[in-house]
Coordinates of C-alpha atoms and ligand atoms in Angstrom, one line a residue:
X1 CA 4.6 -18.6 -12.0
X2 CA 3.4 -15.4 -13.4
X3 CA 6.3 -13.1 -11.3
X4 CA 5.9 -9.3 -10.9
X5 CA 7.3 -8.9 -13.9
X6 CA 9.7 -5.6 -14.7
X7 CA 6.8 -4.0 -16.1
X8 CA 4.5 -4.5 -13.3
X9 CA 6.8 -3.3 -10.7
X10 CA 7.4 -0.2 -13.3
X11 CA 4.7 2.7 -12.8
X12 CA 4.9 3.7 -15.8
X13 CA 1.8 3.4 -18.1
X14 CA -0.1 4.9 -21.1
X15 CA -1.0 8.1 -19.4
X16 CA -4.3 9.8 -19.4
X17 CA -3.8 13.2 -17.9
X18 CA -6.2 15.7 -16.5
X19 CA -6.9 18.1 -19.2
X20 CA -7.5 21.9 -18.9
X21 CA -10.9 21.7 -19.5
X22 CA -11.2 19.3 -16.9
X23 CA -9.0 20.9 -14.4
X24 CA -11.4 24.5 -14.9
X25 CA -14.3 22.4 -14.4
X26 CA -12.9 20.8 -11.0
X27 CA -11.9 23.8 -9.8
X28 CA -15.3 25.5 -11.0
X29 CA -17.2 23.0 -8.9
X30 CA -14.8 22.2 -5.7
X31 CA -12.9 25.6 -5.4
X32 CA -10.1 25.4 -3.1
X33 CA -11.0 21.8 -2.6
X34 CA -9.6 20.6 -5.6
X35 CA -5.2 21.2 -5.1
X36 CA -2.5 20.6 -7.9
X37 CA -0.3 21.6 -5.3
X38 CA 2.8 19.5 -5.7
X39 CA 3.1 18.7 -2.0
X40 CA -0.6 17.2 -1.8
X41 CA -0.3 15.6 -5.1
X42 CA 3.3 13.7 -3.8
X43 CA 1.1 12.6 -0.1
X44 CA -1.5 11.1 -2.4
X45 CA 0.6 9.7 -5.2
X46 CA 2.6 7.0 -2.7
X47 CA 1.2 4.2 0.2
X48 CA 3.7 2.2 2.5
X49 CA 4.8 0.1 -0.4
X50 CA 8.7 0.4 -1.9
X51 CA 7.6 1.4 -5.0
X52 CA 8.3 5.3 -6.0
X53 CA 5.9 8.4 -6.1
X54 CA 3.8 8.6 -8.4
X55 CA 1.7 11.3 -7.8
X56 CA -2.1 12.0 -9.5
X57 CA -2.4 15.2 -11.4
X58 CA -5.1 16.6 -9.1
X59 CA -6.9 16.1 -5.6
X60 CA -10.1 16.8 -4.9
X61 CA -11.5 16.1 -1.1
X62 CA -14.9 15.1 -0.7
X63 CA -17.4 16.2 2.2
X64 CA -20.2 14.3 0.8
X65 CA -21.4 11.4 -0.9
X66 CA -23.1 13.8 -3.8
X67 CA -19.8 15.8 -4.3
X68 CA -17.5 12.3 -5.1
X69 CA -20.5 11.5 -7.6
X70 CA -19.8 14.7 -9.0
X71 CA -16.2 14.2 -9.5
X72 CA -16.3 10.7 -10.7
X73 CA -18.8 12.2 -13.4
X74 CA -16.8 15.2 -14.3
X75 CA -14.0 12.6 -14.6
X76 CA -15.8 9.9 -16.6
X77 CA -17.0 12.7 -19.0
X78 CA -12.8 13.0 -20.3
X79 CA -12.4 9.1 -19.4
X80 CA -9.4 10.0 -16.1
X81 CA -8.8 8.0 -13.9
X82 CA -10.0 8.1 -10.6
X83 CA -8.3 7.0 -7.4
X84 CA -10.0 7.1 -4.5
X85 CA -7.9 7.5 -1.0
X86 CA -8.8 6.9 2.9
X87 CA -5.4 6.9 4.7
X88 CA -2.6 6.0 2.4
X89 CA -1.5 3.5 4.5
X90 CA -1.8 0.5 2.0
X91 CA 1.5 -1.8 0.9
X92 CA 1.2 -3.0 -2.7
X93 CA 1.3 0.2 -4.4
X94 CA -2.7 0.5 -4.4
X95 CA -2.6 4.3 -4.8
X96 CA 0.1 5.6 -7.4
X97 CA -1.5 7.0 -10.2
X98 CA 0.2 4.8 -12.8
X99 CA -2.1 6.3 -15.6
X100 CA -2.3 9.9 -14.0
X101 CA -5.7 11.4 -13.0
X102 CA -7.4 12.1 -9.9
X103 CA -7.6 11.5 -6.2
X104 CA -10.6 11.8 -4.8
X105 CA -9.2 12.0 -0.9
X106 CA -12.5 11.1 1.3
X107 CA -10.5 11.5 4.8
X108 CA -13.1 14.4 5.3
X109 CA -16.4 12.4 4.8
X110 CA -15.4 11.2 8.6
X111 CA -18.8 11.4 10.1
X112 CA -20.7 8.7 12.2
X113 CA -24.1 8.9 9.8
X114 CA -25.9 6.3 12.8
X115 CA -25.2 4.2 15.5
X116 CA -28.2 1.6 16.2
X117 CA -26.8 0.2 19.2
X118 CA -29.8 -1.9 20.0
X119 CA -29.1 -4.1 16.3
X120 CA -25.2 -3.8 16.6
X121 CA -24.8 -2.2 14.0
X122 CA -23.4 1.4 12.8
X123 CA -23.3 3.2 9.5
X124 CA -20.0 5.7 8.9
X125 CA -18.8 7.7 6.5
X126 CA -15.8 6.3 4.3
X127 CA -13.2 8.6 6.1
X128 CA -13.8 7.4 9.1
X129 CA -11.1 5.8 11.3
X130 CA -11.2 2.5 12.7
X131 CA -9.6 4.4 15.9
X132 CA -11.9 7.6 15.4
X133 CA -15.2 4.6 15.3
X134 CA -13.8 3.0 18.6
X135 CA -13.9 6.4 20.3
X136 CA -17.1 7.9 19.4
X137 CA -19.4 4.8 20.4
X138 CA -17.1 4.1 23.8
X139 CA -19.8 4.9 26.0
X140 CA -22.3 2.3 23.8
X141 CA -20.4 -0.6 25.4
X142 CA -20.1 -1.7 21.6
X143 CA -16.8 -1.7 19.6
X144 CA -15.4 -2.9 16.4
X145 CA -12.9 -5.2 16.1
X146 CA -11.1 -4.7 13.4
X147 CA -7.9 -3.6 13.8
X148 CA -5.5 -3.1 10.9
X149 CA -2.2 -1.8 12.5
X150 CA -2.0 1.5 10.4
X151 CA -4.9 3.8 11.7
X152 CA -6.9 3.1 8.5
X153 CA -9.9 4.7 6.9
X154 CA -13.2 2.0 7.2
X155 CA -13.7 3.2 3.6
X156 CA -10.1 1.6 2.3
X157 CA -10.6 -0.9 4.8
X158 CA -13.5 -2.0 3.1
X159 CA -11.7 -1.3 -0.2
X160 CA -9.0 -3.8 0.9
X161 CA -10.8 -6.6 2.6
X162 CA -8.5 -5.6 5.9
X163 CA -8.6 -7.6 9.4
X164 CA -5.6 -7.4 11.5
X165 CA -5.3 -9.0 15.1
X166 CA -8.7 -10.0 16.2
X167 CA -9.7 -11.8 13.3
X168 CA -9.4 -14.8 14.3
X169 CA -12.5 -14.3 16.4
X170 CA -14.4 -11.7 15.0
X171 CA -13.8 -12.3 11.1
X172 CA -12.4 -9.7 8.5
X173 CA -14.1 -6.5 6.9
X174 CA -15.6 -9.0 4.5
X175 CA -17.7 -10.6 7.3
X176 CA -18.3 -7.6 9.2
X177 CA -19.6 -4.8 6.5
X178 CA -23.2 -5.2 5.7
X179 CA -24.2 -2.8 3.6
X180 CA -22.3 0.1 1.6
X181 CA -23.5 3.7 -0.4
X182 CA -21.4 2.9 -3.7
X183 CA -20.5 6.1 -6.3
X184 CA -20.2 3.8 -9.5
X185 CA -17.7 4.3 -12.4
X186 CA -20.6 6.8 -14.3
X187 CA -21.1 9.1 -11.0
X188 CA -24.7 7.3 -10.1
X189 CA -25.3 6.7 -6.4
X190 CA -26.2 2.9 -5.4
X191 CA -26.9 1.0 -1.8
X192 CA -26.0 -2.5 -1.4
X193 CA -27.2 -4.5 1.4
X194 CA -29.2 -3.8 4.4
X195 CA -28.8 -3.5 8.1
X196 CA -30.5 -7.2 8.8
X197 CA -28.2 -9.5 9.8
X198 CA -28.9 -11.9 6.4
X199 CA -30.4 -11.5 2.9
X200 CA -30.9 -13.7 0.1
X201 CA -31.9 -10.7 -2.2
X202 CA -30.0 -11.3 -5.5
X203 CA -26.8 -11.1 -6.0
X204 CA -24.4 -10.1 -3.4
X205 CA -22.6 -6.3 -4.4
X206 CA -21.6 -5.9 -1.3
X207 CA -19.3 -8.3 -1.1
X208 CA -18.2 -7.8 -4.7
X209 CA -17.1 -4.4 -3.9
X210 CA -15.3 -5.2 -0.2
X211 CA -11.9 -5.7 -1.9
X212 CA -12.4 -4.3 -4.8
X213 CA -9.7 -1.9 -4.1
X214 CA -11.3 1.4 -5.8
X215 CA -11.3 -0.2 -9.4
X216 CA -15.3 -0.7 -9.2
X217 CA -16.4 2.1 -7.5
X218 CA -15.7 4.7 -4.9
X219 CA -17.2 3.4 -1.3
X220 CA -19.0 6.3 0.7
X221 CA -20.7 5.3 3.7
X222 CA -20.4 1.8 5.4
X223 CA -22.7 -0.1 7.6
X224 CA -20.6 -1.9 10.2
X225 CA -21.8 -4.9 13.0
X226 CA -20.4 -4.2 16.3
X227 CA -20.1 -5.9 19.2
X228 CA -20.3 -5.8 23.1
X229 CA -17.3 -5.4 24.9
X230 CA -16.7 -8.4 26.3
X231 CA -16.8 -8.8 30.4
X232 CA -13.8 -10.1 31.0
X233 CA -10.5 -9.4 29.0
X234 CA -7.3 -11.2 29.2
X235 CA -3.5 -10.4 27.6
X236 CA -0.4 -12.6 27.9
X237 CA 2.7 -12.9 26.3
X238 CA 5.0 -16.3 26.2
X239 CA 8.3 -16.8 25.2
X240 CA 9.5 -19.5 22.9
X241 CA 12.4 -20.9 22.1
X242 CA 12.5 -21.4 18.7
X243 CA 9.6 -19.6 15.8
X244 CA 8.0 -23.2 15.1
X245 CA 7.4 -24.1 18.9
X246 CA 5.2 -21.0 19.0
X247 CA 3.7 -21.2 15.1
X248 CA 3.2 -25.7 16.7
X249 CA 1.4 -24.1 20.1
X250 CA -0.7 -21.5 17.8
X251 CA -2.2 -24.7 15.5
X252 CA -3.4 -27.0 18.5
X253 CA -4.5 -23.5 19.7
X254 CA -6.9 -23.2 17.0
X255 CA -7.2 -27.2 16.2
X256 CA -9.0 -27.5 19.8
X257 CA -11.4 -24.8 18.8
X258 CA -10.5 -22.5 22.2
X259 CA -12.0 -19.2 21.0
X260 CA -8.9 -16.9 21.3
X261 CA -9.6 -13.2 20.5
X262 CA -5.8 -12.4 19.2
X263 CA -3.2 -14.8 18.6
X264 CA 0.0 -12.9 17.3
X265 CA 3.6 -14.2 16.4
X266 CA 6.4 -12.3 17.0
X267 CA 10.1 -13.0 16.2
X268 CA 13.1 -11.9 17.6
X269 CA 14.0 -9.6 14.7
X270 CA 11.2 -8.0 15.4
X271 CA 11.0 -8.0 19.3
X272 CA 14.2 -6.4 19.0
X273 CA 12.9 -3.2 17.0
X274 CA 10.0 -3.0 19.7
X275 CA 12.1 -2.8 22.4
X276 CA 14.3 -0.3 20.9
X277 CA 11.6 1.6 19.4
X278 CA 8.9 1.5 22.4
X279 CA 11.8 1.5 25.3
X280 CA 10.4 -2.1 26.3
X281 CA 12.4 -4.9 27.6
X282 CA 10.4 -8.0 26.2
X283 CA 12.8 -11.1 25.9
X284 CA 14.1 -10.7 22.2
X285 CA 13.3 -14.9 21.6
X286 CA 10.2 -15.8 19.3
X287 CA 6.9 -15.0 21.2
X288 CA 2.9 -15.3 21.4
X289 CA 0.9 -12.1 22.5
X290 CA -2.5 -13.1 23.3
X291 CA -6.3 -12.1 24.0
X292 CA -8.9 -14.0 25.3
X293 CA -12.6 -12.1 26.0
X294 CA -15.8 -13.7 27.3
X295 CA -16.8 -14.3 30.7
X296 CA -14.8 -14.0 33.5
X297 CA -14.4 -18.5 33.8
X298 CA -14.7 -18.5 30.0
X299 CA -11.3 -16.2 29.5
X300 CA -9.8 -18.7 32.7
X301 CA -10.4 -21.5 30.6
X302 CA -9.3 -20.5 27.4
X303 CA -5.9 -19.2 29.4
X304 CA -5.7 -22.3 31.1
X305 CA -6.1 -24.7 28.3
X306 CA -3.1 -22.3 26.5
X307 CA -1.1 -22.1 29.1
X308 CA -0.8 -26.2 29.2
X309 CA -0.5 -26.0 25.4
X310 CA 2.2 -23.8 25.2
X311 CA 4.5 -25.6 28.0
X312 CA 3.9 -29.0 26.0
X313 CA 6.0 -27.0 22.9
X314 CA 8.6 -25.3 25.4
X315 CA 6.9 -22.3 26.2
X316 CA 7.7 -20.4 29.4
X317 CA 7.8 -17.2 31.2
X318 CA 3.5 -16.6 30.7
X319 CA 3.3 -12.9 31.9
X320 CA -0.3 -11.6 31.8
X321 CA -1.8 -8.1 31.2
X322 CA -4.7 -7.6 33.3
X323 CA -5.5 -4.0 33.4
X324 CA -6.9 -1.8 30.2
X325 CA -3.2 0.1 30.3
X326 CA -1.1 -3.4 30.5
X327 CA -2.7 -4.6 27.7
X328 CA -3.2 -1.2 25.5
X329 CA 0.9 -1.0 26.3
X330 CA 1.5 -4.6 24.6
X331 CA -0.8 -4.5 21.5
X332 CA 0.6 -0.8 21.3
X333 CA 3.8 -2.4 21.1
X334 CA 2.3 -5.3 18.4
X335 CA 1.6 -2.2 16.4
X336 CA 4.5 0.0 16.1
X337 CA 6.0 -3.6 15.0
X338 CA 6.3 -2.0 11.2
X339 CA 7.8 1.2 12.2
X340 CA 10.1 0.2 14.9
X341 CA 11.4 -2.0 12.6
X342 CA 12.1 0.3 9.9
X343 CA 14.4 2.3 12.2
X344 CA 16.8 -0.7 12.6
X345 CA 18.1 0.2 9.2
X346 CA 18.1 4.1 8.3
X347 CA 17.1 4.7 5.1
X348 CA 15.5 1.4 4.0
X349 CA 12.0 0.3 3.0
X350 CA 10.0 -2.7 4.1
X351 CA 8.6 -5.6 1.3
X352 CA 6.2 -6.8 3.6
X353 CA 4.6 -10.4 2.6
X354 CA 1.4 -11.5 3.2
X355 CA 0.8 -15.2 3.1
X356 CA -2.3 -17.1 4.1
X357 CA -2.6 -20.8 5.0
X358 CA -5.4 -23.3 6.4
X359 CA -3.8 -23.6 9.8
X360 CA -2.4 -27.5 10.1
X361 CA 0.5 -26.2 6.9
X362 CA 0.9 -23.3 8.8
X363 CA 4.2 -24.8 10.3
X364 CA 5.3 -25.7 7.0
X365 CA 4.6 -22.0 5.5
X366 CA 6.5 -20.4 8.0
X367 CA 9.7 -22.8 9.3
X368 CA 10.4 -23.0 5.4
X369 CA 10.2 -18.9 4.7
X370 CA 12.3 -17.9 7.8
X371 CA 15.3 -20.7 6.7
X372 CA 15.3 -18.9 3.3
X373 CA 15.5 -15.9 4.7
X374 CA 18.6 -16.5 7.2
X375 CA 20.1 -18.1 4.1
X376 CA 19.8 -15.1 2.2
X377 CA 21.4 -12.5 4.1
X378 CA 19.2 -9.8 3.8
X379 CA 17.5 -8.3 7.0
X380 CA 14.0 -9.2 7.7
X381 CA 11.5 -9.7 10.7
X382 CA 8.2 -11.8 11.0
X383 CA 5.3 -10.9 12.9
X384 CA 1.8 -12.9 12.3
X385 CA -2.1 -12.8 12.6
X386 CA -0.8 -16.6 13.1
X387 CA -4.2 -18.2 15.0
X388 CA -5.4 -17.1 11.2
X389 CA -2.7 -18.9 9.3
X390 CA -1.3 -15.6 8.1
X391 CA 1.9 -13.8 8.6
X392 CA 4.3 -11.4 7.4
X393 CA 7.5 -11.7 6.3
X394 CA 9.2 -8.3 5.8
X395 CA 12.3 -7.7 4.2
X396 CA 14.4 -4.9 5.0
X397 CA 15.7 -3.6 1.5
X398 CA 17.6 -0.7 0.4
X399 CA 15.5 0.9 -2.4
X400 CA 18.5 1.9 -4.6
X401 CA 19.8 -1.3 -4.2
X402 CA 18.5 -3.2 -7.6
X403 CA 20.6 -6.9 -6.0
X404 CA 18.4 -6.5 -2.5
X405 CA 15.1 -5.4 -4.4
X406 CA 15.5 -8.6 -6.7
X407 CA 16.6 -10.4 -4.2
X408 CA 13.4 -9.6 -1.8
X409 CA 11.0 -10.3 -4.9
X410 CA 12.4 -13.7 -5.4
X411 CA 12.5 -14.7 -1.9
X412 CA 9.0 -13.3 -1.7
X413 CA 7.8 -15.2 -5.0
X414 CA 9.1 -18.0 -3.2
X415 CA 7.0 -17.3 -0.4
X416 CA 3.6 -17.2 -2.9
X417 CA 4.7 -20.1 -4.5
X418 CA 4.5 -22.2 -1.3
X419 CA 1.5 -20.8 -0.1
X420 CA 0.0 -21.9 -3.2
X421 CA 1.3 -25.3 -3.3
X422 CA -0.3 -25.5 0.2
X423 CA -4.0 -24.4 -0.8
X424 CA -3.4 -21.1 0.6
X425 CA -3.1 -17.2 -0.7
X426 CA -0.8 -15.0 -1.7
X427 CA -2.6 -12.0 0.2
X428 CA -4.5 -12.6 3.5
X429 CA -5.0 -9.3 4.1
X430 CA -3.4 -6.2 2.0
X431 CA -4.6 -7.2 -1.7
X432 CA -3.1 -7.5 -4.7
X433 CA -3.1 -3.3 -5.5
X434 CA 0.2 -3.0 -8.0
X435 CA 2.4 -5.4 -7.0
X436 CA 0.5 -8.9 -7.0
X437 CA -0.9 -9.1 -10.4
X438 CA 0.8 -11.5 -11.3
X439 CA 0.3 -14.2 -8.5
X440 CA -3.4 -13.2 -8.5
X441 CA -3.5 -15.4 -11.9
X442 CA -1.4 -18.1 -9.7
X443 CA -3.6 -18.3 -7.5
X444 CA -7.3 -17.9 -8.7
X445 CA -6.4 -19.2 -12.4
X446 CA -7.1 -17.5 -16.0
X447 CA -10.4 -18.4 -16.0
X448 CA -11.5 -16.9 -13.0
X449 CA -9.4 -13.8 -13.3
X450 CA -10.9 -13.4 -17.0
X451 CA -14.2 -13.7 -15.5
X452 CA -13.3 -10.8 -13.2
X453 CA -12.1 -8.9 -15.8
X454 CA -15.6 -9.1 -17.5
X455 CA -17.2 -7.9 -13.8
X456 CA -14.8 -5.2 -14.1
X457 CA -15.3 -4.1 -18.5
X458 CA -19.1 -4.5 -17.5
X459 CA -18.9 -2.1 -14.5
X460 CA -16.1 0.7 -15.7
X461 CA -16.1 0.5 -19.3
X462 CA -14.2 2.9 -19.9
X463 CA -11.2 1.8 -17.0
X464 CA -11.2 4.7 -15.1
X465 CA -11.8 3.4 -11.6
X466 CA -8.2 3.0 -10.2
X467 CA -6.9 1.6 -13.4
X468 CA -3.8 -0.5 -13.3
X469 CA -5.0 -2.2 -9.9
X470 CA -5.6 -5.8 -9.0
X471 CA -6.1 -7.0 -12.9
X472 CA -3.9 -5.9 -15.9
X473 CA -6.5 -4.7 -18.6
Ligands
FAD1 C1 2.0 -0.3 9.9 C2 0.9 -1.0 9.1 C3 0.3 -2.1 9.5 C4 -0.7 -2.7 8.8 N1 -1.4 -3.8 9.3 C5 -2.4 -4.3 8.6 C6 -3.1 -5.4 9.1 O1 -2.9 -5.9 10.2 N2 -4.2 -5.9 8.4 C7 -4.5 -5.3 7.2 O2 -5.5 -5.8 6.6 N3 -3.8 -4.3 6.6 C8 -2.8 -3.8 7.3 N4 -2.1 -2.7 6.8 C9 -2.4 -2.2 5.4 C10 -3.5 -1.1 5.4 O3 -3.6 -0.4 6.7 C11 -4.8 -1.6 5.0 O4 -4.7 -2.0 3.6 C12 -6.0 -0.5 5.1 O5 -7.2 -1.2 4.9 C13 -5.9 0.6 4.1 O6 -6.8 1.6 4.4 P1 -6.5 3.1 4.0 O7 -7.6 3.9 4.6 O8 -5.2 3.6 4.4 O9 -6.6 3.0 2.4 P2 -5.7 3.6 1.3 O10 -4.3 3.2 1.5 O11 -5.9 5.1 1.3 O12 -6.3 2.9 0.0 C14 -6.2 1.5 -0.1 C15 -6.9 1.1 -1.4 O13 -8.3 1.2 -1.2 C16 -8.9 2.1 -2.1 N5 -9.8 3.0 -1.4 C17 -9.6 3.7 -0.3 N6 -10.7 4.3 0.1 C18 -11.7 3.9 -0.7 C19 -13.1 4.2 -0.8 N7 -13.7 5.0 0.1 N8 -13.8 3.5 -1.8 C20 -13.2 2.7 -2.6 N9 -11.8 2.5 -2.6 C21 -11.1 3.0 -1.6 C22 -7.7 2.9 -2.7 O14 -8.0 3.4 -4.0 C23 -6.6 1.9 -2.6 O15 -6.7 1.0 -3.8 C24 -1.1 -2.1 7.5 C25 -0.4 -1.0 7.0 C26 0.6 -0.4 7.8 C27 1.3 0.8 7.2

């Protein structure tokens, strides 16, 4: 198993600094936009992930699609790096500037370009916030579904392949963007895709570059579906008494094909940060918080057909959110899971894993993971996109502890080796960014991981697009 090795979890590398010449040019062309500023080089040189700082030697925000070409080909012109940044709220060390270089922060292109309600679809601007998209087209009686539980930019999103809690229904960015305005590693301008629903026109960059994690090109404007807000809407929570009477529940949940909206795991660990965090008083025992949306009998069926399935497996105590505010305070609740849980131990950071399965070894992924976890010792906490087969296993670690960092990283290698074993992924959702190099090879195999290296030689020659990311070149 090709481990994060010492050198991949090191951010060190060969750097390739901004030069003078380059700097004068920057700030020539982007005045007061382009910052050396220490402060605003430390925001953009970190994500969520536990490794340190490592901070570009220049920002430069973008307003427009024309001025991030114009960046990318000042940059290319010395061969820096380029990293491009939505929200900084990724977890596998996606944005440290391991080689030096620039940001190019796009949290300012945050228009709405269109929104063609009567095709479901809408084009944004990279900066644009999943929250800040759900907003603005409220009164189309449209939304977008997917929901990350950081406030992230639909640019990274894209960048990162992201889903989050309505997946399971509605599919992750990669089935939901259709067509993207690209800034490629020279500084030209190219669409991919279309706003019809299908195309069979050649081959398909759009997908190549949802997930691509900034190391082909720099995403500026996406083209989203949408959807109608459904007529009826139905949130309940139930109580289980042990993690694999839920994770059982969640896999004839999905094995009967009932259309659930969101089916998330909780564990106590986690329940407990919640409740702490949010003032809540949810029953700190494993639980299922769960959406159904369709008609008004469609979401009674679905909850009746759950409701039986959970008792079967021990589940009690159904307690269901009716109104817009009940439910809003639950999945509110779902996603301050990560920072609640943080503040259980001052001072520590969280090694999140990210483990996908195909749903009937979902049991097996998760029963094994939480008893080598307990054996351990070190604090951790599970939540899960589980009606997916993914979860997250998060330890809590002390940074300057070297025994609990290694002993996280083999615990979560043990994680990625199971998944494996049982035909699944080592990243259902966050990417492989720093930290997952290794496994990427694990997984996907030399062959195919040289074959994406030749993608990437052909599209970036000279490595400047986020270098250091997703393959080790
Ligand atoms: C509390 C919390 C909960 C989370 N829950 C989920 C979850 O449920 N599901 C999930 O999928 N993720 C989750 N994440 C991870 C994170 O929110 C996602 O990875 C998100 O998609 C990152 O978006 P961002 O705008 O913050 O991107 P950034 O962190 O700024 O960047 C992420 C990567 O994308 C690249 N990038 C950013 N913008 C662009 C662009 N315009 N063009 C090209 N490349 C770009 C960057 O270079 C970097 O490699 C969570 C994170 C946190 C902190």
């Amino acid at each position: 198993m090709n481990t994060p090795t010492l050198e991949h979890l090191s951010t060190r590398r060969e750097q390739r600094p901004v030069p003078p010449a380059l700097l004068a040019a920057l700030r020539e062309r982007f005045g007061e936009r382009c910052s050396t500023a220490t402060a605003v080089r430390e925001q953009h040189g970190r994500d969520e992930s536990t490794y340190p700082m490592t901070p570009p030697d220049a920002v430069v925000f973008c307003e427009s699609t024309e001025c991030v070409a114009a960046a990318v080909k000042l940059a290319a012109a010395h061969a820096v790096p380029v990293i491009a940044y939505g929200t900084g709220s990724s977890l596998e060390g996606h944005l440290l500037a391991v080689h030096g270089g620039l940001s190019i922060d796009v949290s300012r292109m945050a228009a709405l370009v269109s929104v063609d309600a009567d095709d479901l679809t809408v084009t944004v601007q990279a900066g644009v916030t999943r929250e800040q998209l759900n907003r603005e087209i409220k009164d189309s009686g449209l939304f977008f579904p997917i929901d990350p539980g950081a406030n992230a930019s639909l640019g990274g999103m894209a960048a990162t392949r992201a889903s989050g809690t309505n997946a399971v229904r509605y599919g992750t960015m990669r089935e939901n963007v259709l067509a993207l305005t690209v800034v490629t590693a020279s500084g030209e301008v190219i669409r991919t895709g279309t706003r019809a629903k299908k195309s069979s026109a050649g081959y398909d960059l759009t997908r190549l570059f949802v997930g691509s994690e900034g190391t082909l090109g720099i995403i500026t404007e996406v083209t989203l579906r949408l959807y109608p807000l459904p007529e009826a809407v139905s949130a309940a929570i139930c109580h289980f008494p042990r993690i694999a009477d839920a994770v059982d529940t969640t896999i004839q949940i999905i094995q009967m094909g009932v259309p659930i909206a969101r089916c998330e795991l909780l564990d106590a660990h986690a329940i407990r940060g919640v409740n702490r965090y949010a003032g809540l008083t949810l029953r700190e025992q494993p639980m299922l918080l769960m959406e159904f949306h369709g008609s008004e009998a469609g979401v009674k069926e679905q909850a009746e057909t759950v409701q039986a399935l959970a008792r079967e497996h021990g589940g009690a105590d159904f307690e269901w959110a009716r109104t817009p505010e009940e439910r809003t305070r639950l999945w509110a609740a779902r996603h301050k899971a990560y920072f609640a849980s943080l503040q259980t131990r001052p001072g520590c950071r969280s090694l999140s894993t990210d483990t996908c399965v195909p749903i009937s070894r979902l049991a097996e992924s998760i029963n094994e993971s939480v008893a080598e976890a307990e054996a351990a010792g070190l604090p951790y906490w599970v939540v899960g996109h589980v009606g997916d087969g993914n979860f997250h296993l998060s330890y809590l670690l002390d940074p300057n502890s070297p025994t609990e960092v290694a002993t996280a990283e083999r615990l979560s290698q043990q994680m990625v080796r199971r998944a494996i074993r049982l035909q699944g992924t080592c990243t259902g959702e966050h990417g492989i960014g720093l930290h997952k190099i290794g496994y990427l090879v694990d997984e996907a195999g030399a062959g195919a991981v040289e074959m994406m290296k030749s993608i990437k030689r052909a599209l970036d020659p000279l490595n400047i697009m986020n270098p250091g990311k997703v393959l080790a070149l």
